Amino acid sequence: MRSVSFLASLSLLSMPLVGCTAEQVEQPFDEQVGLQLFMWPWESVAKECEFIGDSGIDWVLVSPPQEHITGSAWWTVYQPVSYQLESRLGNREQFENMTKTCADHGVDVIVDAVINHMTAQYSGVGSGGTSFEKFSYPGLYSMDDFHNCQLTYDNSIQNYASAEEVQTCELLGLSDLNTSLPNVQETILGYLNDLISLGAKGFRIDAAKHIAPEDLQPIISKLPEGTVVMLEVIRGAGEPIQPEQYLELGYVWEFDYARNMKSFFVDQVIGYVDSEARYISHAPSERALSFVSNHDTERNGQAINFGDPRYFEIATAMMLAEEYGRPMLLSSYAFIEYDAGPAEVDSKVSPIDCSQVTGPKETYEDKEWICQHRWASTIRMVQFRDKVQGAATTNIYQNETVYGFAREGKGYFITNVSLDQSFDVEVDTSLPDGEYTNLFDDQVYQIQNGKLQVSLPALGAIALVVN
Ligand code: ARE
Ligand code: CA
């Protein structure tokens, strides 16, 4: 099944927001692996979609496509100037060509929709030539269309413990749209529908935490049937706004998944061993997107990033092997400075060529494209995930820095996250006896009486699957 029919039931969306649990929401699609192509230009995405589709990856998340403020920092694309598709990543025609080409290869394009705010600049000219002021965007919004929260000295969010502040003040000083207004909702819907008319299959709602669910509901409920919605509501301890409040609107990224994955490698202890307890603080699996890192967490220290390529490789494999959520891979570029954008010529991101990449390198140059999604073990694990679909997590093994588990009768994954110690293990794999090839390195292992006996080196990993 290639076409995503998420939130297919519109009646679902007319249900009251209060008193409805996630269980009531239909789950029309099976395992689907996504890939965030951070700051990839449309032409490069289009070229890469053949490989992506052939690999069994089902959807890609692309960076925001709308006109944006100018500058070399990557985050200019998160400051919309208009909803024209004129950006450093490409134009309207290139965007449409990308969605078509990707669809031809069975890959859905999910678009990062920046709809909470516009810019933080006093005034300027955008990437498509539009002149704007912080509270005035010709043909779209004027002063009255923005919140003016007056809750903080500069109108920007200071205190995440105040829900009102989080949703009506300015995130990072970005002019905050008054998303409760019908005309603002209408304008946003117009933008999203335009993207759908160009072949977008769904959206990541950027900064969804900063838009009240009741403001999003009237927008999302009017999207065509089958539109996929993913919401960025970062889980923050003790905050009044939590991902759970958005589950009826779509999927949420479970940030604790990425954080826990990092702590497994850094602290070398797996938080909860039991398969249920492991996800205890997480959004329900059927509503969650799991990820090792995204473009924010690879920069802010909360997750594993390209600086530890072997961690990234093993963690990605482990995510694909685990039952929880729907995984999203990340493919991005190396950086030294937080702000640094990718290589550009004439304010357009230069084409990306991943065709020579088959695995992680030890280190990366500044601005080098890492092409994580081309790593052989990752692609094989995408196929592992397909093959173990529906199989329960069993035979959990944990000792010192070694953690392993089976997807009952179908696949087995084990890793040792120690940096310097190897461990001899004998584990019950639940797999039929026979010869298996490790998806990481082609080494062949024997399973006898369901058991695997092996010396697992430092940062070793084994993934076996029944073909
Ligand atoms: C840039 C500069 C800022 C400057 C601003 C305006 O870095 O210093 O004030 O411009 O001039 C991205 C970049 C930002 C960038 C912004 C605008 O990450 O650096 O600012 O674009 O160009 C909160 C939100 C969450 C948000 C994160 C960043 O809840 O939604 O902050 N994430 C999304 C995107 C970002 C993007 C934006 C939103 C804005 O993924 O890439 O910003 O469109 C706790 C809370 C979280 C909070 C987090 C960080 O964990 O629980 O909710 O996340 O702290 O504050
Ligand atoms: Ca807001």
Coordinates of C-alpha atoms and ligand atoms in Angstrom, one line a residue:
M1 CA 0.0 0.0 0.0
R2 CA 1.6 3.2 -1.1
S3 CA -1.0 5.9 -0.7
V4 CA -1.4 7.2 2.7
S5 CA -4.9 7.4 4.0
F6 CA -4.2 8.8 7.4
L7 CA -7.0 10.6 9.1
A8 CA -9.1 9.1 6.4
S9 CA -12.2 9.4 8.5
L10 CA -13.3 13.0 8.6
S11 CA -16.0 12.1 11.0
L12 CA -13.2 11.4 13.4
L13 CA -12.3 15.1 13.2
S14 CA -15.7 16.3 14.1
M15 CA -15.4 14.5 17.4
P16 CA -15.1 16.7 20.4
L17 CA -11.5 17.4 21.3
V18 CA -12.1 16.6 24.9
G19 CA -12.9 13.2 26.2
C20 CA -11.7 11.3 23.2
T21 CA -8.8 8.9 23.6
A22 CA -6.3 7.9 21.1
E23 CA -7.8 4.4 20.9
Q24 CA -10.8 5.9 19.2
V25 CA -8.8 7.1 16.3
E26 CA -8.6 4.8 13.3
Q27 CA -5.2 3.6 12.2
P28 CA -5.5 3.1 8.5
F29 CA -1.9 2.6 7.7
D30 CA 0.7 0.0 8.5
E31 CA 4.3 0.4 9.2
Q32 CA 5.7 3.2 7.2
V33 CA 9.2 4.4 7.3
G34 CA 9.9 8.0 6.7
L35 CA 13.0 10.1 5.9
Q36 CA 13.6 13.7 6.8
L37 CA 15.6 15.2 3.9
F38 CA 16.7 18.3 5.8
M39 CA 17.5 21.2 3.5
W40 CA 17.5 19.1 0.4
P41 CA 16.6 21.1 -2.8
W42 CA 13.6 19.8 -4.7
E43 CA 15.6 18.7 -7.7
S44 CA 17.9 16.6 -5.6
V45 CA 15.0 15.1 -3.7
A46 CA 13.4 14.2 -7.1
K47 CA 16.6 12.5 -8.2
E48 CA 17.0 10.6 -4.9
C49 CA 13.4 9.3 -4.9
E50 CA 14.2 6.4 -7.1
F51 CA 16.7 5.0 -4.6
I52 CA 14.4 5.9 -1.7
G53 CA 11.4 4.2 -3.1
D54 CA 13.4 1.1 -4.2
S55 CA 14.7 0.9 -0.6
G56 CA 11.2 0.6 0.8
I57 CA 11.2 4.0 2.4
D58 CA 7.6 5.2 2.2
W59 CA 7.7 9.0 2.7
V60 CA 10.1 11.9 2.8
L61 CA 9.7 15.1 4.9
V62 CA 11.1 18.1 3.1
S63 CA 12.1 21.4 4.5
P64 CA 9.6 24.4 4.4
P65 CA 9.0 25.4 0.7
Q66 CA 7.5 28.9 1.1
E67 CA 9.2 32.2 0.4
H68 CA 11.4 33.1 3.4
I69 CA 13.7 35.7 4.7
T70 CA 17.1 35.8 3.1
G71 CA 20.4 34.9 4.6
S72 CA 22.8 32.0 4.8
A73 CA 21.6 30.4 8.1
W74 CA 19.6 27.3 7.5
W75 CA 16.7 28.6 9.6
T76 CA 15.7 31.3 7.2
V77 CA 13.2 28.8 5.8
Y78 CA 11.4 28.9 9.2
Q79 CA 10.5 32.6 8.7
P80 CA 7.8 32.8 6.0
V81 CA 7.4 35.9 4.0
S82 CA 4.7 34.7 1.7
Y83 CA 3.2 31.3 0.6
Q84 CA 4.7 31.5 -2.9
L85 CA 7.0 28.6 -3.5
E86 CA 10.1 30.6 -4.2
S87 CA 12.9 29.5 -2.0
R88 CA 16.6 28.6 -1.7
L89 CA 15.4 25.0 -2.2
G90 CA 13.6 25.6 -5.4
N91 CA 10.6 27.0 -7.2
R92 CA 7.0 25.9 -7.7
E93 CA 7.7 24.0 -10.9
Q94 CA 10.6 22.1 -9.3
F95 CA 8.4 21.4 -6.3
E96 CA 5.7 19.9 -8.4
N97 CA 8.2 17.9 -10.4
M98 CA 9.6 16.5 -7.1
T99 CA 6.2 15.3 -5.8
K100 CA 5.4 13.7 -9.2
T101 CA 8.7 11.9 -9.5
C102 CA 8.6 10.7 -5.9
A103 CA 5.0 9.5 -6.4
D104 CA 6.2 7.5 -9.5
H105 CA 8.6 5.7 -7.1
G106 CA 6.0 5.1 -4.5
V107 CA 7.3 7.9 -2.1
D108 CA 4.9 10.4 -0.5
V109 CA 6.1 13.9 0.1
I110 CA 5.3 15.4 3.5
V111 CA 5.8 19.2 3.7
D112 CA 7.0 21.1 6.6
A113 CA 4.3 23.7 7.1
V114 CA 5.3 26.8 9.0
I115 CA 1.9 28.3 10.0
N116 CA 2.3 29.5 13.5
H117 CA 4.2 32.6 12.6
M118 CA 5.8 34.8 10.0
T119 CA 9.2 36.6 10.5
A120 CA 11.0 38.2 13.3
Q121 CA 12.4 41.0 11.1
Y122 CA 11.3 44.6 11.3
S123 CA 11.2 44.7 7.5
G124 CA 12.8 43.1 4.5
V125 CA 12.5 41.5 1.1
G126 CA 12.0 37.8 0.9
S127 CA 13.5 35.0 -1.3
G128 CA 10.8 35.6 -3.9
G129 CA 11.2 39.4 -4.0
T130 CA 8.2 40.2 -1.7
S131 CA 8.6 43.3 0.6
F132 CA 7.3 42.8 4.1
E133 CA 7.2 44.2 7.6
K134 CA 7.1 42.1 10.7
F135 CA 3.3 42.5 10.9
S136 CA 2.5 43.2 7.3
Y137 CA 2.7 40.7 4.4
P138 CA 1.1 41.9 1.2
G139 CA -2.0 40.0 0.2
L140 CA -1.8 37.7 3.2
Y141 CA -1.7 39.3 6.7
S142 CA -1.8 42.6 8.4
M143 CA -1.4 43.8 11.9
D144 CA -4.9 42.6 13.1
D145 CA -4.1 39.1 12.0
F146 CA -1.4 38.7 14.7
H147 CA -1.6 37.9 18.4
N148 CA -0.4 40.7 20.6
C149 CA -0.1 38.7 23.8
Q150 CA 1.2 41.5 26.1
L151 CA 2.2 38.9 28.6
T152 CA 5.9 39.4 28.5
Y153 CA 8.1 42.5 28.3
D154 CA 8.8 41.9 24.6
N155 CA 5.8 39.8 23.6
S156 CA 8.0 36.7 23.2
I157 CA 7.6 33.4 25.0
Q158 CA 9.6 33.4 28.3
N159 CA 7.8 30.8 30.3
Y160 CA 6.8 27.4 29.0
A161 CA 4.8 26.8 32.2
S162 CA 2.2 29.2 30.9
A163 CA 0.0 27.7 28.2
E164 CA -1.4 31.1 27.2
E165 CA 2.1 32.5 26.7
V166 CA 3.3 29.5 24.7
Q167 CA 0.3 29.7 22.3
T168 CA -0.2 33.5 22.0
C169 CA 3.2 35.1 22.5
E170 CA 6.0 35.1 20.0
L171 CA 8.2 32.0 19.6
L172 CA 11.8 33.3 19.3
G173 CA 10.4 36.8 18.5
L174 CA 8.5 35.5 15.4
S175 CA 5.3 37.5 14.7
D176 CA 2.6 35.1 16.0
L177 CA -0.4 34.6 13.8
N178 CA -3.8 34.8 15.5
T179 CA -4.7 31.4 14.5
S180 CA -8.1 31.6 16.2
L181 CA -9.3 34.0 13.5
P182 CA -11.4 32.4 10.7
N183 CA -9.7 34.5 8.0
V184 CA -6.2 33.5 9.2
Q185 CA -7.3 29.8 9.3
E186 CA -8.7 30.3 5.8
T187 CA -5.4 31.7 4.5
I188 CA -3.4 28.9 6.1
L189 CA -5.8 26.3 4.6
G190 CA -5.4 27.9 1.2
Y191 CA -1.7 27.5 1.4
L192 CA -1.9 23.8 2.5
N193 CA -4.5 23.1 -0.2
D194 CA -2.2 24.7 -2.8
L195 CA 0.6 22.3 -1.7
I196 CA -1.8 19.4 -1.9
S197 CA -2.8 20.5 -5.4
L198 CA 0.9 20.2 -6.3
G199 CA 1.2 16.7 -5.0
A200 CA 2.0 17.0 -1.3
K201 CA 0.6 14.0 0.7
G202 CA 0.7 15.6 4.1
F203 CA 2.3 18.0 6.5
R204 CA 4.5 18.4 9.5
I205 CA 2.9 21.2 11.4
D206 CA 5.9 23.2 12.6
A207 CA 5.7 24.6 16.2
A208 CA 2.3 22.9 16.7
K209 CA 2.7 23.3 20.4
H210 CA 2.3 27.1 19.8
I211 CA -1.0 26.7 18.1
A212 CA -4.0 25.7 20.3
P213 CA -5.5 22.4 19.1
E214 CA -8.9 24.1 18.7
D215 CA -7.2 26.5 16.3
L216 CA -5.7 23.7 14.3
Q217 CA -8.8 21.5 14.3
P218 CA -10.8 23.7 11.9
I219 CA -7.9 23.8 9.5
I220 CA -6.9 20.1 9.6
S221 CA -10.5 18.9 9.4
K222 CA -11.0 20.7 6.1
L223 CA -8.0 19.1 4.4
P224 CA -8.8 16.5 1.8
E225 CA -9.4 13.0 3.0
G226 CA -6.3 11.0 3.4
T227 CA -4.0 13.9 4.2
V228 CA -1.3 12.9 6.6
V229 CA -0.7 15.3 9.6
M230 CA 2.3 15.1 11.8
L231 CA 2.6 17.6 14.7
E232 CA 5.7 19.0 16.2
V233 CA 4.8 19.2 19.9
I234 CA 8.1 18.7 21.8
R235 CA 7.6 16.9 25.1
G236 CA 8.8 19.1 27.9
A237 CA 8.8 18.0 31.5
G238 CA 6.2 19.7 33.6
E239 CA 4.8 21.8 30.7
P240 CA 1.1 22.3 30.5
I241 CA 1.1 21.6 26.8
Q242 CA 1.9 18.0 25.9
P243 CA 1.8 15.9 22.7
E244 CA -1.2 14.0 24.1
Q245 CA -3.4 17.0 23.6
Y246 CA -2.8 16.8 19.8
L247 CA -3.2 13.1 19.2
E248 CA -6.6 13.5 17.6
L249 CA -5.2 15.7 15.0
G250 CA -2.4 13.4 13.8
Y251 CA 0.9 11.9 14.6
V252 CA 3.3 13.3 17.1
W253 CA 7.1 13.0 17.2
E254 CA 8.1 11.4 20.5
F255 CA 11.1 13.4 21.6
D256 CA 11.7 11.2 24.6
Y257 CA 12.4 8.4 22.2
A258 CA 15.3 10.3 20.7
R259 CA 16.5 11.5 24.1
N260 CA 16.4 8.0 25.6
M261 CA 18.2 6.6 22.6
K262 CA 21.0 9.1 23.1
S263 CA 21.2 8.3 26.8
F264 CA 21.5 4.6 26.0
F265 CA 24.7 5.2 24.1
V266 CA 26.1 7.9 26.3
D267 CA 25.2 6.4 29.7
Q268 CA 25.4 2.9 28.3
V269 CA 22.4 1.8 30.2
I270 CA 19.1 1.0 28.6
G271 CA 16.4 2.9 30.6
Y272 CA 13.7 0.4 30.9
V273 CA 14.3 -3.1 29.8
D274 CA 10.8 -4.6 29.7
S275 CA 9.3 -4.0 26.3
E276 CA 6.2 -2.2 27.6
A277 CA 8.0 -0.2 30.2
R278 CA 10.6 1.0 27.7
Y279 CA 8.0 3.3 26.2
I280 CA 6.2 4.1 29.4
S281 CA 6.5 7.9 29.1
H282 CA 5.9 7.9 25.4
A283 CA 2.9 8.8 23.3
P284 CA 0.9 5.7 22.2
S285 CA 2.8 3.8 19.6
E286 CA 0.1 4.0 17.0
R287 CA 0.2 7.8 17.1
A288 CA 3.9 8.2 17.5
L289 CA 6.8 8.9 15.2
S290 CA 10.1 7.6 16.5
F291 CA 13.4 9.2 15.5
V292 CA 17.0 9.1 16.4
S293 CA 17.4 12.8 15.6
N294 CA 15.8 15.6 13.6
H295 CA 17.3 18.9 12.4
D296 CA 16.8 20.6 15.8
T297 CA 18.0 17.8 18.1
E298 CA 21.1 17.1 15.9
R299 CA 22.1 20.7 16.8
N300 CA 20.9 21.1 20.4
G301 CA 22.6 18.1 22.0
Q302 CA 19.4 16.3 22.8
A303 CA 20.1 13.5 20.4
I304 CA 22.8 11.5 18.6
N305 CA 24.2 13.2 15.5
F306 CA 26.7 12.8 12.7
G307 CA 29.5 13.5 15.2
D308 CA 29.1 9.9 16.4
P309 CA 28.5 8.1 13.1
R310 CA 28.7 4.5 14.6
Y311 CA 26.2 5.5 17.3
F312 CA 23.9 7.0 14.7
E313 CA 24.1 3.8 12.6
I314 CA 23.4 1.4 15.5
A315 CA 20.7 3.6 17.0
T316 CA 19.0 3.9 13.6
A317 CA 19.1 0.1 13.2
M318 CA 17.7 -0.4 16.7
M319 CA 14.9 2.1 16.0
L320 CA 14.0 0.2 12.9
A321 CA 14.1 -3.1 14.7
E322 CA 11.9 -1.9 17.6
E323 CA 8.2 -2.2 17.6
Y324 CA 7.5 1.3 18.9
G325 CA 6.1 4.1 16.7
R326 CA 6.7 4.8 13.0
P327 CA 10.3 5.6 12.4
M328 CA 11.6 8.6 10.7
L329 CA 15.2 8.6 9.4
L330 CA 17.2 11.7 9.0
S331 CA 19.6 12.7 6.2
S332 CA 21.4 15.9 6.7
Y333 CA 24.8 17.7 6.4
A334 CA 27.6 18.1 8.8
F335 CA 28.2 21.5 10.5
I336 CA 30.4 23.2 12.9
E337 CA 28.3 26.3 13.7
Y338 CA 24.6 25.9 14.7
D339 CA 23.5 28.5 12.1
A340 CA 25.5 27.2 9.2
G341 CA 23.3 26.5 6.1
P342 CA 24.3 24.0 3.4
A343 CA 26.6 24.9 0.5
E344 CA 24.9 27.3 -1.9
V345 CA 25.5 29.0 -5.2
D346 CA 23.6 32.3 -5.8
S347 CA 21.4 31.8 -2.8
K348 CA 20.3 28.3 -4.0
V349 CA 21.3 25.2 -2.2
S350 CA 23.7 23.2 -4.4
P351 CA 22.7 19.8 -5.8
I352 CA 23.3 16.8 -3.6
D353 CA 24.8 13.6 -4.8
C354 CA 24.7 10.6 -2.4
S355 CA 25.3 7.9 -5.0
Q356 CA 28.8 7.0 -3.8
V357 CA 27.8 6.6 -0.1
T358 CA 27.4 3.1 1.3
G359 CA 28.2 3.6 5.0
P360 CA 29.3 6.0 7.7
K361 CA 32.7 7.7 7.7
E362 CA 34.7 8.4 10.8
T363 CA 34.5 12.1 10.5
Y364 CA 32.8 14.7 8.2
E365 CA 33.9 18.0 6.7
D366 CA 31.9 21.1 7.5
K367 CA 28.8 21.2 5.2
E368 CA 29.4 17.7 3.8
W369 CA 26.2 15.8 3.0
I370 CA 26.2 12.7 5.2
C371 CA 23.6 10.8 3.2
Q372 CA 22.7 8.7 6.3
H373 CA 19.8 7.0 4.4
R374 CA 22.3 5.5 2.0
W375 CA 24.1 3.5 4.7
A376 CA 23.7 -0.2 3.8
S377 CA 22.8 -1.3 7.3
T378 CA 20.0 1.3 7.4
I379 CA 18.5 0.2 4.1
R380 CA 18.7 -3.4 5.1
M381 CA 17.0 -2.6 8.4
V382 CA 14.2 -0.9 6.6
Q383 CA 13.6 -4.3 5.0
F384 CA 14.1 -6.0 8.3
R385 CA 11.2 -3.8 9.7
D386 CA 8.9 -4.9 6.8
K387 CA 9.7 -8.5 7.4
V388 CA 9.1 -8.5 11.2
Q389 CA 5.9 -6.5 11.0
G390 CA 3.4 -7.6 13.5
A391 CA 5.8 -9.8 15.4
A392 CA 5.9 -9.3 19.1
T393 CA 9.0 -8.2 21.0
T394 CA 10.3 -11.1 23.0
N395 CA 13.5 -12.6 24.4
I396 CA 14.8 -9.4 25.8
Y397 CA 18.4 -9.7 26.9
Q398 CA 20.2 -7.1 29.0
N399 CA 23.5 -7.5 30.6
E400 CA 26.1 -4.8 31.2
T401 CA 26.2 -2.7 28.0
V402 CA 24.5 -5.4 25.9
Y403 CA 20.9 -5.1 24.9
G404 CA 19.1 -7.5 22.6
F405 CA 15.6 -8.5 21.6
A406 CA 13.7 -10.7 19.2
R407 CA 10.8 -9.9 17.0
E408 CA 9.3 -13.2 17.7
G409 CA 10.3 -15.9 15.2
K410 CA 11.1 -13.3 12.5
G411 CA 14.1 -11.3 13.5
Y412 CA 16.7 -10.7 16.2
F413 CA 18.7 -7.6 17.1
I414 CA 21.5 -7.2 19.6
T415 CA 24.1 -4.5 20.3
N416 CA 26.9 -3.8 22.7
V417 CA 27.3 0.0 23.3
S418 CA 30.5 -0.2 25.3
L419 CA 33.3 1.7 23.8
D420 CA 36.0 -0.7 24.8
Q421 CA 34.7 -3.9 26.2
S422 CA 33.6 -7.0 24.4
F423 CA 31.1 -9.5 25.8
D424 CA 30.5 -13.2 25.2
V425 CA 26.8 -13.8 25.0
E426 CA 24.6 -16.7 24.5
V427 CA 21.1 -15.5 23.7
D428 CA 17.8 -17.0 22.9
T429 CA 16.8 -15.6 19.5
S430 CA 13.4 -17.2 18.9
L431 CA 14.6 -17.8 15.3
P432 CA 14.4 -21.0 13.5
D433 CA 17.7 -22.8 13.4
G434 CA 20.0 -22.2 10.5
E435 CA 22.5 -19.8 9.0
Y436 CA 21.9 -16.1 9.1
T437 CA 23.8 -13.1 7.7
N438 CA 24.3 -10.1 9.9
L439 CA 22.7 -7.2 8.2
F440 CA 25.5 -4.9 9.5
D441 CA 28.5 -6.6 8.0
D442 CA 27.6 -9.8 6.1
Q443 CA 29.1 -12.0 8.7
V444 CA 27.4 -15.4 8.9
Y445 CA 26.0 -16.8 12.2
Q446 CA 24.6 -20.1 13.1
I447 CA 21.5 -20.4 15.2
Q448 CA 21.2 -23.7 17.0
N449 CA 18.3 -24.6 19.3
G450 CA 17.2 -21.0 18.8
K451 CA 20.4 -19.8 20.4
L452 CA 23.1 -17.4 19.2
Q453 CA 26.5 -17.7 20.7
V454 CA 28.9 -14.9 20.0
S455 CA 31.5 -12.5 21.3
L456 CA 30.1 -9.1 20.8
P457 CA 32.8 -6.5 20.3
A458 CA 32.7 -2.9 21.6
L459 CA 30.0 -1.0 19.5
G460 CA 29.2 -4.3 17.9
A461 CA 25.7 -5.0 16.5
I462 CA 24.0 -7.9 14.9
A463 CA 20.7 -8.0 13.1
L464 CA 19.4 -11.3 11.8
V465 CA 16.2 -11.7 9.9
V466 CA 14.2 -14.7 8.5
N467 CA 14.0 -14.3 4.7
Ligands
ARE1 C1 16.5 32.1 14.7 C2 17.6 32.4 15.8 C3 17.0 33.0 17.0 C4 16.1 34.2 16.7 C5 15.1 33.9 15.7 C6 14.3 35.1 15.2 O1 18.3 31.2 16.1 O2 18.0 33.3 17.9 O3 15.4 34.7 17.9 O4 15.7 33.3 14.5 O5 15.2 36.0 14.6 C7 14.3 27.5 13.6 C8 15.6 27.5 14.4 C9 15.7 28.8 15.2 C10 15.5 30.0 14.4 C11 14.0 29.9 13.9 C12 13.6 31.1 13.0 O6 15.6 26.4 15.2 O7 17.1 28.8 15.7 O8 15.6 31.2 15.2 O9 14.0 28.7 13.0 O10 14.3 31.2 11.9 C13 10.6 25.4 20.7 C14 9.3 25.2 19.9 C15 9.6 24.3 18.7 C16 10.7 24.8 17.9 C17 11.9 25.0 18.8 C18 13.1 25.6 18.0 O11 8.4 24.6 20.8 O12 8.4 24.3 17.9 O13 11.6 25.9 19.9 N1 11.0 24.0 16.7 C19 10.5 24.3 15.4 C20 11.5 23.9 14.3 C21 12.7 24.8 14.4 C22 12.3 26.3 14.0 C23 11.0 26.6 14.6 C24 10.1 25.7 15.2 C25 10.4 28.0 14.3 O14 11.8 22.6 14.3 O15 13.8 24.4 13.6 O16 13.2 27.2 14.5 O17 9.8 27.9 13.0 C26 11.9 23.2 25.4 C27 10.5 23.2 25.0 C28 10.3 23.2 23.4 C29 11.1 24.3 22.8 C30 12.6 24.1 23.2 C31 13.5 25.1 22.6 O18 12.4 21.9 25.1 O19 9.8 22.2 25.5 O20 8.9 23.5 23.1 O21 11.0 24.2 21.4 O22 12.7 24.1 24.6 O23 13.3 26.4 23.1
CA2 CA 1.0 30.8 18.3

